[in-house]
Amino acid sequence: MDLLSALLQGILLGGLYALFATGLSFMFGVMRIVNLAHGALAVFAAYGVLILVRAGITNPLLALLIVVPLMAALGYLLQRTILQRTLTESPLPSLLVTFGLSIIIENLLLLTQSANQQRLSLGALDTASISLFGGIRIGVFPLCVLIFTLLVLTALSLLMRKTQFGRLVRAVSDDPDTVALSGASPKHIYGIAAAIAFGLVAVAGMANGVQAGFNPTSGGLLLIFAFEAVIIGGLGSLWGTLLGAMLLGVVQTVTASFDSTLFQFAGHLVFFVFLVFLPNGLIRRKVRL
Amino acid sequence: MTASVQPPTPTQAIRVAPRIRRFGRASYLGLGVSALLVIVLAVLPYYVPLGSTREVTNLFIYVILATSWNLLAGFGGMVSIGQQAYIGLGAYGLVTLAGLLGMNQLLAIPFVALVCAVIAIPISYAVFRLVGGYFAVGTWVVAEMIRLLTIRVPELGGGSGISVAPMPGLDRDMRIAVGYWAALVVAVLVIAGVVLIARSKLGLALMAVRDEPVAAATSGVNVTSAKRIVFVVAAAAAGAAGALLAISTLNVQPTAVYGVQWSAYMIFIVVIGGVGSIEGPLIGAFLFWALQVLLADYGELYLIGLGVLGVVMVLFAPGGIWGLITRKQRVNLFPIGYRLDQR
Amino acid sequence: MLELDDIHVSYGQLPAVRGVSLTVGEGEILAVIGANGAGKSTLLKAVAGQLPLSSGAIRFDGVDVAKLPAFRRARAGIVMVPEGRRLFKSLTVEENLQIALSTKRSGPWDLERVYEALPIVAERRGRLAGDLSGGEAQATAIARALVANPKLLLLDEVSLGLAPVVVGQIYAVIPSILAQGTSVLLVEQDVQQATKAARDVHCLLQGRTSLSGRDLALDDISRAYFGA
């Protein structure tokens, strides 16, 4: 029963990891940018929520309603001003710039915030749980996060397939110059895509803030988990990322139930195994790397 | 009598083929100055206080790390944020060989470098399945895995680290000087090694791969082999740096030696100094070291400033400081590249 | 409607167009011909906004558009069918056409109208653009440009790589485009096809105008084409 409980928790944890991973793989899919600042941005957003909560907006969800649009705007701005210049043939500039950004953000937080572990609280929701069969309980908040992630993935999927914006995004990753000839600004599309990615990472950061807590240096591990979920699931597939995230979550929680000090390593190991033996991930899709 | 047929005489237009030289004027100057510098540095410990000797040892370690990271990224086109794996392995390797197994610390340094090189080989097979940003994060994951494995070994101090017994038979002054000289020797070897690689067919192949991988491959360059050699050499250099760190600080902490801040330092040093040239990382290491000595107390602010400068450099001065200096005229202080003598 | 005034375009250090001037009136068609490397496509790309001018002016309806980026020129009505078709391979044919709605221009060409004019595109509307043959792709590229409701249609080497029969089918659409009041500036290596489609011809040789006029003799054109 313990194992089953761990399994279920892992699936729910996968929901959170998938939320992280979606922003990362969306930016890569559209602009070929691997945003090494992804984790740091999540933590940055979490601190944003924390600051607003301390300033009087006691409900983190309300604070999130302010932080998400701000982060989205930040994403658009960063893309149009800085990241746009790194979209050259070589992947080096974007890697160096996003890595630089992650260091700047992390140290900014270290400088201005306490180094202590912080946690966002939604009151009773933090620890509320539902009872399932056989005495197994699952957390309400993690379940909400999973449901939210499923909604986000569905919405993104529909956006990409059915809307003009989605068509433009798919076209721009094929041929940005011809998109311009067809009357749409590729730079603007990239900006919106970045805004979406930043908005998503803000929600993920807040969710992580409630579920696990955070400190100024938490960003690195979050980036790694998001990245592992993407690789295990398979590049280029939104739903594959969800599967990969769930597998990662399950491996971590099941391992933790045996030995809590091994959970990170177990996740890394599974990622490594996939890398060596199943480099296309769970859902193979032809992707131009 | 038949008239003999005269062969056509060569016209004035045919010239003798130009001579190709490896050494330019600047290279002779550069080598001369370098040799002088090495001599000055070698005798430095006799003339400066102990604290300064220790500081300059750090400079050599930065030079080793920056030069090897530049080999990886600037010549090999591989951005790694996981070199700290080998720094840590180097440090803990020294602890194991010298501390636990009693080997002479200085002798342990090349052994440790070799071990790191050997470990890097299977790792390369795994991480080479990734490219670009995914490769970068992959190297970081590997570093994390190695760190997590290391702290499970109780003999190595677990999560709280372990101290290194100082070299026996030497007083403190001599010990610090010996650590200094060891670092100087390794730094010179690493720079010489990178120069030799850059001069060689491998170096040419690497630059071809960096600029046009498909064309290079179809021209017969074994892309994967070339990259693997670079990856392994960089690992060995980082391992040596880790060993030198252990010798100089006498204490090895997992978060200190396996930390990603090392990658941050390497990246900033090379980006600010100048990616792809041999001179760039040297300038960057010196600048980084000098600023760190001056601004030691400003920890986070210093890193923020470094980060901003790094980003600005990537966007507006991709050749770094060396690139700015040599913008008008390409200069090579080291004998790499080819020059034509027009006659 | 379109006026090119002594324009110079360079690829980095290499001058590709050296002082070309021409005009295209409303509802008119002008063919720019010349050998490979004469600067024809470069000229068209400069008009479309993909390449900057080193000097000279491009006036569209009297307004200088040299500062406008490519997507704004498309919204103003300058629409190019690029060399090599450049369809969005991972989108369907219909989705490719829908992309051109981004110009937000009103006019006679809506999706249905375009499908009527180019039935070969209508038949394949659900297919992935990457799976089309050369002729189908070219028709789709033109259809995509039409959906944008161009005032000036730029055709860059539409006959390249296509069988003669297919080329004929493609060119058969041009009269109906002109009938709607759209002007056409086409670049063509095939002189016969160009003179069949347009009475006004402008010949380029090494980036400069070597000959231009209406109803020119084939002999004169050949000389201007190859440079004598």
Short mmCIF file of N, CA and C in Angstrom, two decimals, chain A residues 80 160-162 164 166-186 188 288, chain C residues 48 50 70-72 74-75 78-80 82 85-92 95 98-103 144 148:
data_model
loop_
_atom_site.label_atom_id
_atom_site.label_comp_id
_atom_site.label_asym_id
_atom_site.label_seq_id
_atom_site.Cartn_x
_atom_site.Cartn_y
_atom_site.Cartn_z
N ARG A 80 12.33 40.42 -27.02
CA ARG A 80 12.49 41.42 -28.09
C ARG A 80 13.81 42.15 -27.98
N MET A 160 -2.27 25.64 -30.63
CA MET A 160 -1.33 25.37 -31.71
C MET A 160 -2.04 24.82 -32.95
N ARG A 161 -3.11 24.07 -32.75
CA ARG A 161 -3.71 23.43 -33.90
C ARG A 161 -4.84 24.21 -34.53
N LYS A 162 -5.54 25.00 -33.70
CA LYS A 162 -6.77 25.59 -34.23
C LYS A 162 -6.73 27.10 -34.43
N GLN A 164 -5.10 31.02 -35.33
CA GLN A 164 -4.17 31.68 -36.25
C GLN A 164 -2.81 31.83 -35.58
N GLY A 166 -1.48 29.93 -33.33
CA GLY A 166 -0.83 28.63 -33.33
C GLY A 166 -0.22 28.31 -34.68
N ARG A 167 -0.95 28.64 -35.74
CA ARG A 167 -0.43 28.41 -37.09
C ARG A 167 0.82 29.25 -37.31
N LEU A 168 0.75 30.50 -36.86
CA LEU A 168 1.91 31.39 -37.02
C LEU A 168 3.11 30.85 -36.26
N VAL A 169 2.89 30.34 -35.07
CA VAL A 169 4.00 29.79 -34.29
C VAL A 169 4.61 28.59 -35.01
N ARG A 170 3.76 27.73 -35.54
CA ARG A 170 4.30 26.56 -36.26
C ARG A 170 5.02 27.00 -37.52
N ALA A 171 4.46 28.00 -38.20
CA ALA A 171 5.10 28.48 -39.43
C ALA A 171 6.44 29.13 -39.14
N VAL A 172 6.50 29.88 -38.03
CA VAL A 172 7.71 30.64 -37.75
C VAL A 172 8.87 29.71 -37.38
N SER A 173 8.54 28.53 -36.83
CA SER A 173 9.64 27.62 -36.54
C SER A 173 10.07 26.86 -37.80
N ASP A 174 9.25 26.93 -38.87
CA ASP A 174 9.67 26.38 -40.16
C ASP A 174 10.50 27.40 -40.93
N ASP A 175 10.02 28.63 -41.00
CA ASP A 175 10.61 29.61 -41.93
C ASP A 175 10.20 31.03 -41.55
N PRO A 176 10.95 31.67 -40.64
CA PRO A 176 10.54 33.01 -40.17
C PRO A 176 10.55 34.06 -41.27
N ASP A 177 11.48 33.98 -42.22
CA ASP A 177 11.54 35.01 -43.27
C ASP A 177 10.27 35.00 -44.11
N THR A 178 9.77 33.82 -44.43
CA THR A 178 8.57 33.75 -45.27
C THR A 178 7.33 34.15 -44.48
N VAL A 179 7.36 33.96 -43.16
CA VAL A 179 6.26 34.45 -42.34
C VAL A 179 6.18 35.97 -42.47
N ALA A 180 7.33 36.62 -42.49
CA ALA A 180 7.36 38.08 -42.66
C ALA A 180 6.77 38.45 -44.02
N LEU A 181 7.10 37.69 -45.05
CA LEU A 181 6.56 37.97 -46.38
C LEU A 181 5.04 37.83 -46.39
N SER A 182 4.52 37.03 -45.46
CA SER A 182 3.08 36.81 -45.41
C SER A 182 2.38 37.80 -44.49
N GLY A 183 3.11 38.79 -44.02
CA GLY A 183 2.45 39.88 -43.30
C GLY A 183 2.47 39.81 -41.79
N ALA A 184 3.21 38.85 -41.19
CA ALA A 184 3.27 38.78 -39.73
C ALA A 184 4.70 39.00 -39.27
N SER A 185 4.87 39.64 -38.13
CA SER A 185 6.20 39.94 -37.63
C SER A 185 6.74 38.77 -36.81
N PRO A 186 7.81 38.09 -37.31
CA PRO A 186 8.34 36.95 -36.55
C PRO A 186 8.81 37.35 -35.15
N HIS A 188 7.62 39.58 -33.21
CA HIS A 188 6.46 39.72 -32.32
C HIS A 188 5.97 38.34 -31.89
N ARG A 288 13.84 18.57 -35.27
CA ARG A 288 15.10 19.18 -35.70
C ARG A 288 15.74 19.80 -34.48
N ALA C 48 10.69 43.52 -51.80
CA ALA C 48 9.87 42.87 -50.78
C ALA C 48 10.31 43.26 -49.37
N GLN C 50 13.36 42.12 -47.97
CA GLN C 50 14.25 41.13 -47.36
C GLN C 50 15.70 41.56 -47.41
N ALA C 70 9.87 43.89 -43.87
CA ALA C 70 9.15 43.06 -44.85
C ALA C 70 7.68 42.86 -44.51
N PHE C 71 7.38 42.61 -43.23
CA PHE C 71 6.00 42.28 -42.92
C PHE C 71 5.08 43.48 -43.08
N ARG C 72 5.63 44.68 -42.88
CA ARG C 72 4.80 45.87 -43.07
C ARG C 72 4.56 46.13 -44.55
N ALA C 74 4.25 43.81 -46.73
CA ALA C 74 3.21 42.85 -47.11
C ALA C 74 1.85 43.41 -46.73
N ARG C 75 1.77 44.02 -45.55
CA ARG C 75 0.50 44.59 -45.12
C ARG C 75 0.11 45.78 -45.98
N ILE C 78 2.50 44.81 -50.86
CA ILE C 78 3.59 44.25 -51.66
C ILE C 78 3.81 42.82 -51.19
N VAL C 79 3.35 41.86 -52.01
CA VAL C 79 3.44 40.46 -51.60
C VAL C 79 4.31 39.69 -52.57
N MET C 80 5.25 38.95 -52.04
CA MET C 80 6.18 38.20 -52.90
C MET C 80 5.92 36.69 -52.81
N PRO C 82 8.19 33.77 -53.01
CA PRO C 82 9.66 33.69 -53.00
C PRO C 82 10.21 32.59 -53.89
N ARG C 85 9.64 28.57 -53.68
CA ARG C 85 8.33 28.39 -53.06
C ARG C 85 8.29 28.70 -51.57
N ARG C 86 9.16 28.15 -50.78
CA ARG C 86 9.21 28.40 -49.34
C ARG C 86 7.85 28.21 -48.68
N LEU C 87 7.27 27.05 -48.88
CA LEU C 87 6.04 26.74 -48.15
C LEU C 87 6.40 26.30 -46.74
N PHE C 88 5.42 26.42 -45.83
CA PHE C 88 5.64 25.96 -44.46
C PHE C 88 5.37 24.46 -44.45
N LYS C 89 6.44 23.69 -44.41
CA LYS C 89 6.33 22.26 -44.66
C LYS C 89 5.51 21.52 -43.61
N SER C 90 5.51 22.00 -42.37
CA SER C 90 4.78 21.23 -41.37
C SER C 90 3.33 21.67 -41.26
N LEU C 91 2.91 22.60 -42.11
CA LEU C 91 1.50 23.02 -42.11
C LEU C 91 0.80 22.42 -43.33
N THR C 92 -0.53 22.31 -43.27
CA THR C 92 -1.26 21.84 -44.43
C THR C 92 -1.34 22.96 -45.46
N GLU C 95 -3.63 25.64 -44.25
CA GLU C 95 -3.00 26.43 -43.19
C GLU C 95 -1.96 27.39 -43.76
N GLN C 98 -3.84 30.27 -44.88
CA GLN C 98 -4.37 31.06 -43.78
C GLN C 98 -3.32 31.97 -43.16
N ILE C 99 -2.05 31.53 -43.24
CA ILE C 99 -0.98 32.37 -42.70
C ILE C 99 -1.01 33.75 -43.37
N ALA C 100 -1.32 33.76 -44.67
CA ALA C 100 -1.28 35.02 -45.40
C ALA C 100 -2.39 35.98 -44.99
N LEU C 101 -3.35 35.49 -44.22
CA LEU C 101 -4.39 36.38 -43.71
C LEU C 101 -3.80 37.41 -42.75
N SER C 102 -2.54 37.17 -42.34
CA SER C 102 -1.89 38.10 -41.42
C SER C 102 -1.72 39.49 -42.00
N THR C 103 -1.82 39.62 -43.32
CA THR C 103 -1.67 40.96 -43.88
C THR C 103 -2.89 41.82 -43.56
N ARG C 144 -1.14 31.30 -51.77
CA ARG C 144 -0.86 31.93 -50.48
C ARG C 144 -0.67 33.43 -50.66
N ALA C 148 -3.31 37.04 -49.50
CA ALA C 148 -2.87 38.27 -48.86
C ALA C 148 -3.45 39.51 -49.54
#
